Tab-separated table of C-alpha atoms in Angstrom:
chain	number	residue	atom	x	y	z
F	1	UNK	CA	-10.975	-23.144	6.104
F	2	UNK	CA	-7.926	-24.803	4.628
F	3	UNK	CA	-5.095	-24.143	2.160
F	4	UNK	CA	-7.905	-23.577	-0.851
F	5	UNK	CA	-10.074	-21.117	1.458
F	6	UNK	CA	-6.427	-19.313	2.262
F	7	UNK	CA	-5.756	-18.927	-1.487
F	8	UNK	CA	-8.760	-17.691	-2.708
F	9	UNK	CA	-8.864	-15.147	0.595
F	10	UNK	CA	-5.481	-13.934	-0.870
F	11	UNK	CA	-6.524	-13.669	-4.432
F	12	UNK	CA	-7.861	-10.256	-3.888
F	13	UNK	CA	-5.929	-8.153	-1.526
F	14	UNK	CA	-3.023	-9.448	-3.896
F	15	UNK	CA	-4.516	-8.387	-7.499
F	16	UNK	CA	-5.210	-5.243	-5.831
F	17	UNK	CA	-1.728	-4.870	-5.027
F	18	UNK	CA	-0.329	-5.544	-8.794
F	19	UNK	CA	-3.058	-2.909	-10.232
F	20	UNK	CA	-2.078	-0.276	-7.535
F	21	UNK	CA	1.490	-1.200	-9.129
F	22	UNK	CA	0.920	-0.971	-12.116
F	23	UNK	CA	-0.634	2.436	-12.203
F	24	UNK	CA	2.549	3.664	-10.029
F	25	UNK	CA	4.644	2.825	-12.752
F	26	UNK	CA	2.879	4.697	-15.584
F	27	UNK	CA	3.175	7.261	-13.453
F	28	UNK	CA	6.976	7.406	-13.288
F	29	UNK	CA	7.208	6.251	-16.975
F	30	UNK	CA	5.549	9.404	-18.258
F	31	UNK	CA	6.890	11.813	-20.332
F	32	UNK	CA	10.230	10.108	-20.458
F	33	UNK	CA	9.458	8.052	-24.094
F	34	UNK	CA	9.196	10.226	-27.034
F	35	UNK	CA	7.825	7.686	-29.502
F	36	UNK	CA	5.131	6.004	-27.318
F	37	UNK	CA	2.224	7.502	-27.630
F	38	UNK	CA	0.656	6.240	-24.256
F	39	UNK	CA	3.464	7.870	-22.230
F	40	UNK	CA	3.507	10.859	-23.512
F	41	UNK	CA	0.093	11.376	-22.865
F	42	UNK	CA	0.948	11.163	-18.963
F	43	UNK	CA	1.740	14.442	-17.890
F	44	UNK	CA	1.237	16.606	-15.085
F	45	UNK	CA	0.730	20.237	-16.372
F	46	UNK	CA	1.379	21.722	-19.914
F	47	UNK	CA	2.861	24.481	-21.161
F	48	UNK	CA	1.556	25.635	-24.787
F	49	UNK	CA	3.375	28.279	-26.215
F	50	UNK	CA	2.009	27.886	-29.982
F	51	UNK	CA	-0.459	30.800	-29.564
F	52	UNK	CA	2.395	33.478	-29.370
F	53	UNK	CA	1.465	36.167	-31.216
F	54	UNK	CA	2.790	39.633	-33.060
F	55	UNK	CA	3.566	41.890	-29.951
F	56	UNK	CA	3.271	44.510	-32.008
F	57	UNK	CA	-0.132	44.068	-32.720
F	58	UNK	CA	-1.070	42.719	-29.014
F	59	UNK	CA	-0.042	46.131	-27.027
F	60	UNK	CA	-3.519	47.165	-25.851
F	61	UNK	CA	-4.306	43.740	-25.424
F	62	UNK	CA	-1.264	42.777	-23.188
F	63	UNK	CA	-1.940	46.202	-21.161
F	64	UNK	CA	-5.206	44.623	-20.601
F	65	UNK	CA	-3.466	41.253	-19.307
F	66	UNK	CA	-1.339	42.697	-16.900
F	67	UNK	CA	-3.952	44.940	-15.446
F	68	UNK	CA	-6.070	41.979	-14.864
F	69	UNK	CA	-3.485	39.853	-13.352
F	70	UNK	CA	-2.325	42.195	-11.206
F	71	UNK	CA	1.197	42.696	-12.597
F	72	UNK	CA	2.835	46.847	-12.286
F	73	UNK	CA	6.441	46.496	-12.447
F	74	UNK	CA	6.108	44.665	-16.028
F	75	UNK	CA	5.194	47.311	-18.396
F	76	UNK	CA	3.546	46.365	-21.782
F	77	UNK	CA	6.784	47.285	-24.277
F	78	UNK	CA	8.724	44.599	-22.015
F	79	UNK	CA	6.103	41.877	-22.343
F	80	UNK	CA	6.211	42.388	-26.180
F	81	UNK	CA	9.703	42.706	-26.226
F	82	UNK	CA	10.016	39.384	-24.545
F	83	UNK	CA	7.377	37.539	-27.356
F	84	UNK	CA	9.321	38.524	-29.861
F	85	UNK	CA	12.488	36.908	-28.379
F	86	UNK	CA	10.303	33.703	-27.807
F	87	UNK	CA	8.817	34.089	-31.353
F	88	UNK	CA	12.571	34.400	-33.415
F	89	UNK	CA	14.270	31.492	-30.965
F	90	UNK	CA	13.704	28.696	-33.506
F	91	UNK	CA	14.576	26.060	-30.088
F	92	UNK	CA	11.124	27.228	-28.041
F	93	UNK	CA	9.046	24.514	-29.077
F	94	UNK	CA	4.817	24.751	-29.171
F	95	UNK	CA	3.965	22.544	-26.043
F	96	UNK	CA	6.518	21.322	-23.076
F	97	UNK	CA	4.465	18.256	-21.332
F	98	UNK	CA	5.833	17.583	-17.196
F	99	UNK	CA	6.242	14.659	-15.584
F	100	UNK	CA	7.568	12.972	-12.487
F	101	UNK	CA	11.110	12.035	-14.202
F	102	UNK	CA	11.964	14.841	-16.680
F	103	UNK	CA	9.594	16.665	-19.532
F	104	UNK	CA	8.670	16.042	-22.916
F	105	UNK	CA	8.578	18.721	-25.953
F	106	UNK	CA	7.156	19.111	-29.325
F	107	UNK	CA	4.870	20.604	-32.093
F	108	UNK	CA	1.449	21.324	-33.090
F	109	UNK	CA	0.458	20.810	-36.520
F	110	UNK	CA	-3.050	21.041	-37.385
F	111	UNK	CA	-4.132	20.447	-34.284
F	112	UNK	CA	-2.126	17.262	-33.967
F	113	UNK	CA	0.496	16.833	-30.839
F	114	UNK	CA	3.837	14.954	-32.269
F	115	UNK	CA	6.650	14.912	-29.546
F	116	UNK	CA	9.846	15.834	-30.745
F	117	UNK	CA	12.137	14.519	-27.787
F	118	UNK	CA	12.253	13.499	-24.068
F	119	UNK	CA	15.015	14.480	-21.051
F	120	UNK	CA	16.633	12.065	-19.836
F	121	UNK	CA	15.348	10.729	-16.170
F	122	UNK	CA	16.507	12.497	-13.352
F	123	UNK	CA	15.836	11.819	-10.212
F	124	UNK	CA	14.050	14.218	-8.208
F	125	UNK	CA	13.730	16.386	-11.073
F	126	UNK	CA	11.609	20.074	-11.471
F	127	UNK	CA	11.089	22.603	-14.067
F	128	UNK	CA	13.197	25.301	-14.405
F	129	UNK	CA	11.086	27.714	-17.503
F	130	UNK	CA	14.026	29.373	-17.413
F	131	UNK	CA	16.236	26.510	-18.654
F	132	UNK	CA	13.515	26.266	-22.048
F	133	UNK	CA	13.485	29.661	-22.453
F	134	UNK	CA	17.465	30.254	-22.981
F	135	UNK	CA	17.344	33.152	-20.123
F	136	UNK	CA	18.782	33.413	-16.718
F	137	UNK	CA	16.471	33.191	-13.390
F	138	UNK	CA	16.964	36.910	-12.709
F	139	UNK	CA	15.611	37.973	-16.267
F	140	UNK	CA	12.927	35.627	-16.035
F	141	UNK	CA	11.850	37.131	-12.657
F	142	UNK	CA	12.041	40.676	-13.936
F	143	UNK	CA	10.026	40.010	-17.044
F	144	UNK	CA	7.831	37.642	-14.887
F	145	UNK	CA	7.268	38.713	-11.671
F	146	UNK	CA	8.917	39.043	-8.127
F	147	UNK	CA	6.977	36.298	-6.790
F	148	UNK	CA	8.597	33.757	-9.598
F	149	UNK	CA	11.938	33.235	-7.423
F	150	UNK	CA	10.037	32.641	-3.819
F	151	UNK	CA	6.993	30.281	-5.938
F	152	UNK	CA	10.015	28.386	-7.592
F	153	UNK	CA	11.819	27.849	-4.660
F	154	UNK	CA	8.793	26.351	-2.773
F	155	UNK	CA	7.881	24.487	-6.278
F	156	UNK	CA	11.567	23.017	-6.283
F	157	UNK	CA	11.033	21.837	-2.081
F	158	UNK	CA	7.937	20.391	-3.027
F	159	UNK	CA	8.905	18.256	-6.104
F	160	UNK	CA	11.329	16.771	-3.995
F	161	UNK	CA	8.759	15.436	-1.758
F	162	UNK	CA	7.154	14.106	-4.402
F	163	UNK	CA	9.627	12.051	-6.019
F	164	UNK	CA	10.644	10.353	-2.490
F	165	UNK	CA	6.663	9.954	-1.854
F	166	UNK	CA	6.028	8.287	-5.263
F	167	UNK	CA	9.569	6.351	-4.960
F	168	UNK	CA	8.800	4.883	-1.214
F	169	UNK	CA	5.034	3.988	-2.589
F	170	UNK	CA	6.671	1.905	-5.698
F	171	UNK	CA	9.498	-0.283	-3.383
F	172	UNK	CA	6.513	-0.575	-0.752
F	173	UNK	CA	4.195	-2.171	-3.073
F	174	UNK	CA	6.498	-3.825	-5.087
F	175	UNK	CA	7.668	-5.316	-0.989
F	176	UNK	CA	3.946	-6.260	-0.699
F	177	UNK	CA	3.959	-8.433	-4.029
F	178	UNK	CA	6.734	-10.677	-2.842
F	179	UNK	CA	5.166	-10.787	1.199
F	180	UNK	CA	2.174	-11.605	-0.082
F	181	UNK	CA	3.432	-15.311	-1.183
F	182	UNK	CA	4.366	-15.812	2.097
F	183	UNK	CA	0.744	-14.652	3.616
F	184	UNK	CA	-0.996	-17.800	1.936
F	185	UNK	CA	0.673	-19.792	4.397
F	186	UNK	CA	-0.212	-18.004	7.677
F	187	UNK	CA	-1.552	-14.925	9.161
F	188	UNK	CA	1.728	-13.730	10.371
F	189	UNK	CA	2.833	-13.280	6.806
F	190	UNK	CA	-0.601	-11.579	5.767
F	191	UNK	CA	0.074	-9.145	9.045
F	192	UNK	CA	3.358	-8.422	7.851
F	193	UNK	CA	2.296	-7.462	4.453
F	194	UNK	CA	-0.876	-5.503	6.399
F	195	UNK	CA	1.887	-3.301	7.704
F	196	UNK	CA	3.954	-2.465	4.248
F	197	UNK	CA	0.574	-2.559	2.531
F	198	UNK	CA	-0.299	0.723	5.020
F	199	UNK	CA	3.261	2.436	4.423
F	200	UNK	CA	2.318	1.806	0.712
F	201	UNK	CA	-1.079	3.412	0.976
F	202	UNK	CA	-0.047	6.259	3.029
F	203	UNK	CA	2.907	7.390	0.505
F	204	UNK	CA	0.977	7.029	-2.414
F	205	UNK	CA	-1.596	9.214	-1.135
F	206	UNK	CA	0.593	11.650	-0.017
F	207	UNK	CA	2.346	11.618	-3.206
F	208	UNK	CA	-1.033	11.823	-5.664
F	209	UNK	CA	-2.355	14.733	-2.836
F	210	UNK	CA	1.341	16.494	-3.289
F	211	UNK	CA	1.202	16.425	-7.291
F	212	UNK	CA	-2.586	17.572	-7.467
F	213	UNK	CA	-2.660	20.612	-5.143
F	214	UNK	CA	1.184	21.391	-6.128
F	215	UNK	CA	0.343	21.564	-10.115
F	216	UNK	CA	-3.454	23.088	-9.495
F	217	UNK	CA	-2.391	25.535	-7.446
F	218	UNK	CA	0.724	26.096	-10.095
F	219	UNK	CA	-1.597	26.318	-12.757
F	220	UNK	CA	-3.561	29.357	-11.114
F	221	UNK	CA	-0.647	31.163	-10.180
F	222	UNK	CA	1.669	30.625	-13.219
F	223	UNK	CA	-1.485	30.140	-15.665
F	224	UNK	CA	-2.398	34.261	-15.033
F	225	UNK	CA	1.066	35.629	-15.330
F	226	UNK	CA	1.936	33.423	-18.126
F	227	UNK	CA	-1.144	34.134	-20.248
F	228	UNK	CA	-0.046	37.683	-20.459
F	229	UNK	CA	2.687	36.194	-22.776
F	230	UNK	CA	0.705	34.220	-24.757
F	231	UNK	CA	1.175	31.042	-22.921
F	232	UNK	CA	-1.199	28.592	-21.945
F	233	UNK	CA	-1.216	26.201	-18.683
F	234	UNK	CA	-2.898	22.808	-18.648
F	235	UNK	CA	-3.298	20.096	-16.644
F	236	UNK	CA	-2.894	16.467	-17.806
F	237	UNK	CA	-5.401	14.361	-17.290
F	238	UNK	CA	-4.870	10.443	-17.385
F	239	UNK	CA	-1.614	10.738	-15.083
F	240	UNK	CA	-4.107	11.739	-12.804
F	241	UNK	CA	-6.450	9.105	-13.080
F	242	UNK	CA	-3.154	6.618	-12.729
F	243	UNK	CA	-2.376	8.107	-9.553
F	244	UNK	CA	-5.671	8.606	-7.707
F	245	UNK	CA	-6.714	4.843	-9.172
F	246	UNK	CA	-2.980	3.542	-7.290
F	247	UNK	CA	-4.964	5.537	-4.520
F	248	UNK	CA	-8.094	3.410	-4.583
F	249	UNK	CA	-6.554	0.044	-5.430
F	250	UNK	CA	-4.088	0.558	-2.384
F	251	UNK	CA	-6.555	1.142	-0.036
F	252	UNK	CA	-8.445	-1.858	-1.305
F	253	UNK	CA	-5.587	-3.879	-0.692
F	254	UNK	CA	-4.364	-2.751	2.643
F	255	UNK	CA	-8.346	-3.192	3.618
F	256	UNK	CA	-8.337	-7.081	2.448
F	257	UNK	CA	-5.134	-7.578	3.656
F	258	UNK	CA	-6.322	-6.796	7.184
F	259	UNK	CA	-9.397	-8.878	6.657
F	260	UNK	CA	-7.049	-11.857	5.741
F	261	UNK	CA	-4.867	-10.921	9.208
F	262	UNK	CA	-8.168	-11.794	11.067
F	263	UNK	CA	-10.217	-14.013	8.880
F	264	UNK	CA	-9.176	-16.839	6.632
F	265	UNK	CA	-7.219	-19.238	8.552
F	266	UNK	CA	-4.996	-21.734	6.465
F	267	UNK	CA	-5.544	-24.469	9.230
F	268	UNK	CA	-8.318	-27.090	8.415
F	269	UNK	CA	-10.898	-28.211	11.145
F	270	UNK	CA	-10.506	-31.828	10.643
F	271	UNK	CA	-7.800	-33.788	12.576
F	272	UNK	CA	-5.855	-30.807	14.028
F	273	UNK	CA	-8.448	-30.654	17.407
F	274	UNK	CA	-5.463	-32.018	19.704
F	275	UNK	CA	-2.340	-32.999	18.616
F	276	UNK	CA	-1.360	-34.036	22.090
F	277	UNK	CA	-0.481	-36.988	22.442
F	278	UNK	CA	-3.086	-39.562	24.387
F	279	UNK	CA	-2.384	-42.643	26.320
F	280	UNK	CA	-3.642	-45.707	25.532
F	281	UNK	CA	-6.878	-46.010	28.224
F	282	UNK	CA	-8.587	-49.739	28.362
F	283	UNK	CA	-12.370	-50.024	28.659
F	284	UNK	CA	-13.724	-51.905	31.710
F	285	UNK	CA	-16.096	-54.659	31.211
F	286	UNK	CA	-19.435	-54.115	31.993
F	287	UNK	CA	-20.538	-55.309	35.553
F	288	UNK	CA	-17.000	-55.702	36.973
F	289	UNK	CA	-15.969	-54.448	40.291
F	290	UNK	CA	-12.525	-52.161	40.446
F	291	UNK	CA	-11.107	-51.764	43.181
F	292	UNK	CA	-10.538	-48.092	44.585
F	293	UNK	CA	-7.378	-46.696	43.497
F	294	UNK	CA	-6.547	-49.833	41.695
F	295	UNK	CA	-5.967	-47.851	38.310
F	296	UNK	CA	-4.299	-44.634	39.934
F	297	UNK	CA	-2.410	-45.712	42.733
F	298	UNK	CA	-0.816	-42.915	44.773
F	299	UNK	CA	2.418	-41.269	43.804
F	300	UNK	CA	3.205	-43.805	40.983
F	301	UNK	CA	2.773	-47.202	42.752
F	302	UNK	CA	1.971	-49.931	40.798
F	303	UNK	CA	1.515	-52.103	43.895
F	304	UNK	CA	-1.709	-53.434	44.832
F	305	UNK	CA	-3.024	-51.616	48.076
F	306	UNK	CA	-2.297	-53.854	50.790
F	307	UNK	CA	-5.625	-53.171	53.909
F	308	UNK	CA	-3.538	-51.732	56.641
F	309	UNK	CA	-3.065	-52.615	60.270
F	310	UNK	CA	-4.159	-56.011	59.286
F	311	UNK	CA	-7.590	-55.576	59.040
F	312	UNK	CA	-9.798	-57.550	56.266
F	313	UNK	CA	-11.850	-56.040	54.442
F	314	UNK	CA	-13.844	-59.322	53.134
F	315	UNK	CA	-17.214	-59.807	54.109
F	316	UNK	CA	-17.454	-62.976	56.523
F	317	UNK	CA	-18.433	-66.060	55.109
F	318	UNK	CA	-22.554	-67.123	55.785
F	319	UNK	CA	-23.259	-68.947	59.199
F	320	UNK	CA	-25.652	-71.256	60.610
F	321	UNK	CA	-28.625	-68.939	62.418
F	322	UNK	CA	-26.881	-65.699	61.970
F	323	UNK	CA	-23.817	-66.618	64.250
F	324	UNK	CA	-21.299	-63.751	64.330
F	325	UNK	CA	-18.125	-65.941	63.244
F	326	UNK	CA	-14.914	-65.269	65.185
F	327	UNK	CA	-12.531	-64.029	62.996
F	328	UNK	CA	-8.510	-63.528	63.359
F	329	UNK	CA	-7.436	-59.618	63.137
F	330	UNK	CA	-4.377	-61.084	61.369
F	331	UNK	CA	-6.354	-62.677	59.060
F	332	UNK	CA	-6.144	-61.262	55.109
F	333	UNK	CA	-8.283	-61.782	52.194
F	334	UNK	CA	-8.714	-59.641	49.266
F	335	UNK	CA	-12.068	-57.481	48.898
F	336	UNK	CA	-15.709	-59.077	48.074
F	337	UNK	CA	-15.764	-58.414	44.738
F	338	UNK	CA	-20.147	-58.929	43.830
F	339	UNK	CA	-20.174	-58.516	40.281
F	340	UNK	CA	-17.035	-60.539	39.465
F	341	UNK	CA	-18.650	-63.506	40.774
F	342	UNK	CA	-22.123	-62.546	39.240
């Protein structure tokens, strides 16, 4: 396979890589753009707040709330107390949207969604209800719960994962984008970007596992305490599918790139058998006679090999009635050579 075979074997670890890419990044631009649409549907859990009601005429009702969730040292009066703040604080807006960078807030008009206004990025950033709702932590807790300082605490640890998981997972894959020009030349390049390709893989899983159990697990907590004030918990939905699809495609491309680590060589089979270099070997005419050791003479000689102890090694010449001819020991002739004089 040559360069063409190499190319086409990269084509599709290396579109894999830009998709996975690409979802990572609508995943950090959500809910940090208040007039694009698209972003500000990417959110990881919602809190609606535009079915507050009268607490005056929700008393029995919010007794019933707190007996189902579990909740003694909040009486009733408190809870309805603490709606009516919410209701005359003209800054609580209807719906506050979450997302990896900051959160998003804004109305509900006839069942239309219109963000008012963004945060600005921060890094490592997590949601402090208290901070929207104009009270201190300990109030919050004492209208809330006990449990809200220890689950915030835990929910503050755990975003921070999160933002280096989904951070590591973006300069990973973004690594992999520029590596993978240099894998079309060779397999050492393709097993290079094998190896960022799994560090990419491996954070964005952990990342997309952090942010679904973290945010499921908030909305069952939160979701039952907070509906006793009216307030609704949701999860998004396409920031989800962004992440777990940045899931698939990097798997897809850490699987091709170790395919193209093993497979797809860039070398062509034709003319690269042995690039040793040969010497030049001459072809011996048919029905000649070579002597022995005439072409390799020992330890580099070039020299003719001379008989030794005078001996000849000639055949004697023919005589008349098979007469043994008497023959010098001193006498020298080169070798009967048949086929030479064929």
């Amino acid at each position: 396979m040559g360069k063409a075979g190499r190319v086409a074997c990269i084509f599709t670890p290396y579109v894999l890589t830009i998709a996975s890419l690409i979802c990572i990044i609508l995943v950090g631009l959500g809910c940090t753009k208040a007039s694009s649409s698209t972003l500000n549907n990417l959110y990881f859990i919602r809190l609606d707040l535009s079915n507050i009601s009268e607490g005056s005429a929700l008393t029995s009702e919010i007794t019933d709330r707190l007996s189902a969730a579990g909740i003694t040292d909040v009486t009733a009066d408190e809870v309805s107390e603490t709606i009516e703040t919410l209701q005359a604080d003209a800054n609580i807006s209807d719906f506050y949207d979450i997302g990896l960078w900051g959160y998003c807030e804004g109305n509900i008009t006839n069942s239309t969604d219109t963000v008012s206004s963004c945060t600005d990025p921060k890094a490592e950033f997590y949601f402090n209800p208290s901070t929207i709702l104009g009270v201190s932590e300990t109030e919050l807790e004492k209208e809330i719960g006990s449990d809200l300082k220890k689950t915030m605490k835990i929910y503050k640890a755990v975003s921070k994962w999160m933002f280096i998981a989904y951070l590591v997972a973006f300069i990973a894959t973004c690594a992999q984008v520029l590596l993978g020009i240099f894998a079309i030349f060779s397999r050492w390049g393709s097993c290079v970007t094998t190896i960022v390709s799994i560090v990419s893989f491996l954070f964005t899983l952990g990342a997309s596992l952090t942010s679904t159990i973290m945010f499921s697990i908030a909305k069952s907590s939160l979701g039952t305490v907070l509906e006793v004030y009216g307030i609704d918990v949701s999860l998004g939905k396409n920031i989800y599918a962004a992440t777990w699809l940045a899931v698939a495609f990097s798997l897809g491309a850490t699987f091709f790139w170790m395919l193209s680590t093993c497979c797809c060589s860039g070398r062509s089979p034709y003319g690269h058998r042995d690039r040793s270099p040969r010497g030049i070997t001459a072809e011996k005419a048919p029905y000649t006679y070579e002597p022995i050791g005439a072409a390799h003479p020992p330890f580099g000689s070039q020299q003719p090999l001379v008989p030794q102890h005078g001996y000849s090694t000639s055949y004697p010449a023919a005589t008349h009635n098979n007469d043994i001819p008497m023959t010098h020991n001193n006498q020298q002739s080169s070798a009967y050579e048949p086929f030479r004089h064929a």
